[in-house]
GROMACS .gro file of C-alpha atoms in nm:
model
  160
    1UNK     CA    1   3.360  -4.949  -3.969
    2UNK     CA    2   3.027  -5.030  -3.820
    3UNK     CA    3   2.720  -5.153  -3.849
    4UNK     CA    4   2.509  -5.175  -4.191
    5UNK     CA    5   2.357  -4.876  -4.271
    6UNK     CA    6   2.598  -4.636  -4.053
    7UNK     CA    7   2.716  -4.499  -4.391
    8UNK     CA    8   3.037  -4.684  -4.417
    9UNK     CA    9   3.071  -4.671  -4.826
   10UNK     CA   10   2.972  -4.286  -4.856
   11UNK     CA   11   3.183  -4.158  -4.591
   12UNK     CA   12   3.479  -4.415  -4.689
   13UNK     CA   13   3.418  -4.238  -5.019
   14UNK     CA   14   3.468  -3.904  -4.887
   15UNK     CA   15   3.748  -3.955  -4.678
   16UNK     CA   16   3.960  -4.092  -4.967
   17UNK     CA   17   3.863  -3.873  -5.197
   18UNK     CA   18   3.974  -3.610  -4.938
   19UNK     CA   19   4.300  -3.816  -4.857
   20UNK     CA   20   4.333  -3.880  -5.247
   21UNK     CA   21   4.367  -4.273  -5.154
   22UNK     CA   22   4.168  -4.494  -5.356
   23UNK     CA   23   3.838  -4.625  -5.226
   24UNK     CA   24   3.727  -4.942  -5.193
   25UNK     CA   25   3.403  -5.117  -5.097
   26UNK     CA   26   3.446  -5.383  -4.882
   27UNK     CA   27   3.149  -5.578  -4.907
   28UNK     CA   28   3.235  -5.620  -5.286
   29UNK     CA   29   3.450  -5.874  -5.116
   30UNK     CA   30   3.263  -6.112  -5.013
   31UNK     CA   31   3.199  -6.416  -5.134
   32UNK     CA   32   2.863  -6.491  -5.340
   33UNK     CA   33   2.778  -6.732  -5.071
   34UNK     CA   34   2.802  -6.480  -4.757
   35UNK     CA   35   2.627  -6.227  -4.976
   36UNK     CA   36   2.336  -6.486  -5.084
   37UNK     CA   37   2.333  -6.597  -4.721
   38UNK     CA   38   2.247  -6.208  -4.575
   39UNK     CA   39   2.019  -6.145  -4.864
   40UNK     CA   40   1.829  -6.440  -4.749
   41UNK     CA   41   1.855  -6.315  -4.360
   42UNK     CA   42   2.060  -6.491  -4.230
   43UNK     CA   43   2.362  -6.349  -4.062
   44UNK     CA   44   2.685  -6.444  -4.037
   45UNK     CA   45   2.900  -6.686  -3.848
   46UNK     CA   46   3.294  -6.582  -3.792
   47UNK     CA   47   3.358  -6.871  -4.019
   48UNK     CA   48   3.156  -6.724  -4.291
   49UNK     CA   49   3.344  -6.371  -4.172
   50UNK     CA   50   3.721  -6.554  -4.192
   51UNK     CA   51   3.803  -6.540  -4.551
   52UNK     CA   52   3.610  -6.220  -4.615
   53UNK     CA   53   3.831  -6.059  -4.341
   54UNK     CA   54   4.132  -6.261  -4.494
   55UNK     CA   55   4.078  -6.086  -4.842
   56UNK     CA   56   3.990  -5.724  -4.692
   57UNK     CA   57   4.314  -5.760  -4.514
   58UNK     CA   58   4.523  -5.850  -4.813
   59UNK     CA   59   4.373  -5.482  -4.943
   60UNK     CA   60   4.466  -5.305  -4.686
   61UNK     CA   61   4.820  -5.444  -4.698
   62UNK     CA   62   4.854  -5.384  -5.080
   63UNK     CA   63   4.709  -5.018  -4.958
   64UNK     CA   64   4.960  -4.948  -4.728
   65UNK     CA   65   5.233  -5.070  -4.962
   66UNK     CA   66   5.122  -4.796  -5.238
   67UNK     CA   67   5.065  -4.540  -4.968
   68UNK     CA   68   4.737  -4.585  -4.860
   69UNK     CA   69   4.339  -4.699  -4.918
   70UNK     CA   70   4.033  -4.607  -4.746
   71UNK     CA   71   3.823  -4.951  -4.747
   72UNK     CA   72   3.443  -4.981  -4.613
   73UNK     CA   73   3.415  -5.293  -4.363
   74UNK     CA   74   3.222  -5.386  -4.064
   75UNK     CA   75   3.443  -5.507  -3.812
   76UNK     CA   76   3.201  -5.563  -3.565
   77UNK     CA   77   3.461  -5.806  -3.331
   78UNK     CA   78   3.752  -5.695  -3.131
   79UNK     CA   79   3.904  -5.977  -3.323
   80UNK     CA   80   3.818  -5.898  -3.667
   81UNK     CA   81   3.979  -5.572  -3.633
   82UNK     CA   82   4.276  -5.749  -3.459
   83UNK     CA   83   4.306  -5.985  -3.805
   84UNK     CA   84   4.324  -5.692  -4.009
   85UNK     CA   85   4.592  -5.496  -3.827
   86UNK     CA   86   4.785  -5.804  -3.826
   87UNK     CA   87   4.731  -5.792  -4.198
   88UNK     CA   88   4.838  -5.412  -4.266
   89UNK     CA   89   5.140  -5.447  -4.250
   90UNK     CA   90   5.160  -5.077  -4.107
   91UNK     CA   91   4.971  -4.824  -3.904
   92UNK     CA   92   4.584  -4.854  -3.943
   93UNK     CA   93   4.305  -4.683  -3.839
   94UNK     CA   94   3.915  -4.744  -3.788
   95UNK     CA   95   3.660  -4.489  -3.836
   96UNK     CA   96   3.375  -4.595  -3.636
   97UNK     CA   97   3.058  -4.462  -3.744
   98UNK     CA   98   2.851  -4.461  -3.439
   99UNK     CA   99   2.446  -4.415  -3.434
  100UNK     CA  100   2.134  -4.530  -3.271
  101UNK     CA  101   1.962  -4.836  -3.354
  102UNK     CA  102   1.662  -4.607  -3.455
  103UNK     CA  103   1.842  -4.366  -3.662
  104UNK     CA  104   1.980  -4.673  -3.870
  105UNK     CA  105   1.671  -4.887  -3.890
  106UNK     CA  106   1.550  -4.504  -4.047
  107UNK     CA  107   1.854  -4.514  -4.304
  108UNK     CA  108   1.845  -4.891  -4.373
  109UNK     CA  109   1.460  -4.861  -4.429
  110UNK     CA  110   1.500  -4.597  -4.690
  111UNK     CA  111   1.760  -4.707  -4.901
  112UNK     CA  112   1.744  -4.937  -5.177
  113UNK     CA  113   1.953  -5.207  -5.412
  114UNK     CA  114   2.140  -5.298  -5.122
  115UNK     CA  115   2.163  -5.694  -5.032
  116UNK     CA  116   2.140  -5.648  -4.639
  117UNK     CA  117   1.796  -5.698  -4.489
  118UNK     CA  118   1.684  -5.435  -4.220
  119UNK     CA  119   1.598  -5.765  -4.044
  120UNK     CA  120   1.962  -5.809  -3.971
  121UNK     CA  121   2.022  -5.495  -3.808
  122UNK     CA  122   1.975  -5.632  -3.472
  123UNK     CA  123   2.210  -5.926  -3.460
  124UNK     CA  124   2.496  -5.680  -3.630
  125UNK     CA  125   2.442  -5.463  -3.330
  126UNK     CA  126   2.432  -5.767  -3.070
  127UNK     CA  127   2.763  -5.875  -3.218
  128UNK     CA  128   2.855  -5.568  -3.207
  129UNK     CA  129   3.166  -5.482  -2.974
  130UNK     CA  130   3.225  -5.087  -2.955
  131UNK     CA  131   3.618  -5.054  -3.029
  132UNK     CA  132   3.583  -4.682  -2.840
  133UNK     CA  133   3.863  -4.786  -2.588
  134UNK     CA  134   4.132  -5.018  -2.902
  135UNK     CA  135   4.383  -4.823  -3.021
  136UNK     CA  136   4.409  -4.594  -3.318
  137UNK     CA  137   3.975  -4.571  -3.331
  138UNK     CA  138   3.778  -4.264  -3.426
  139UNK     CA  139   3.437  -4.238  -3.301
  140UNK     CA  140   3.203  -4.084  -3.517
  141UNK     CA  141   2.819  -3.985  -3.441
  142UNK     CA  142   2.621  -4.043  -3.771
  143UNK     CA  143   2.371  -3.831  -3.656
  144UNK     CA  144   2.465  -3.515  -3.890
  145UNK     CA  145   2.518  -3.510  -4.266
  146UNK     CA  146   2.781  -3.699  -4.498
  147UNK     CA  147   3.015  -3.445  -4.543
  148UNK     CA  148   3.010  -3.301  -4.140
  149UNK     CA  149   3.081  -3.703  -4.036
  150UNK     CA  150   3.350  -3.681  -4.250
  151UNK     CA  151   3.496  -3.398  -4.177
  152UNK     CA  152   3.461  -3.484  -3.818
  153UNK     CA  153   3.595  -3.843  -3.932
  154UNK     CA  154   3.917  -3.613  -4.084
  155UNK     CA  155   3.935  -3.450  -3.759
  156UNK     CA  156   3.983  -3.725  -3.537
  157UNK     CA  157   4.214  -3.917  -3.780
  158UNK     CA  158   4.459  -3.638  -3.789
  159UNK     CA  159   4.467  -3.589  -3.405
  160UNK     CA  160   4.588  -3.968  -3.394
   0.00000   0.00000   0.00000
């Protein structure tokens, strides 16, 4: 979990690959409307969020149910996070992929094909709210490469 361009879908991707989970890209889930509506700059309202949350939880309870997933999603609220362990059904865990607002404005800047406007970098990190002290949460510095944030990622799970 965290903000756009903190690597979410390449280290989720790791990790289960690691785990041997399936993988699954969160954002996939959202509805053509949320995705037209950050394409266009605009971000989000928790009543946009709501049903995307709704359908990333159902995934994570069919996951847990078949013995686990790995699945990419912001979670930038306390209570979004709170929806989706109610959802489980089981023990969950959050990877959050921590970084600087300059290091990601670097990484969203550079990448391409993705819907999400660097523009909208700022108002993911104002909404933001750090789950460092919630239960079962892995902090994660981005600053390194892929496969040392996921190992690092594979540290901290295991020492929950």
């Amino acid at each position: 979990m965290g903000v756009s361009g903190c690597g979410k879908s390449t280290v989720g991707e790791e990790l289960a690959d690691k785990l041997s989970i399936p993988f699954m890209e969160g954002d996939k889930l959202h509805p053509a409307s949320n995705v037209e509506k950050m394409a266009a700059g605009m971000p989000l309202t928790d009543d946009d969020r709501w049903p995307w949350l709704d359908l990333v939880g159902a995934q994570l309870h069919k996951g847990f149910e078949a013995g686990g997933i790995v699945i990419s999603c912001s979670a930038l609220k306390k209570s979004y996070r709170e929806r989706l362990r109610d959802a489980c059904g089981g023990p969950l865990a959050f990877v959050y992929l921590e970084g600087s607002e300059a290091l990601l404005t670097e990484r969203m800047g550079a990448r391409t094909g993705h819907f999400m406007p660097l523009s909208l970098l700022k108002t993911q990190l104002a909404t933001l709210e750090v789950p460092t002290s919630e239960p079962s949460v892995v902090t994660v510095s981005i600053d390194a490469t892929p496969d040392e944030i996921t190992e690092n990622a594979l540290k901290g799970l295991s020492a929950l």
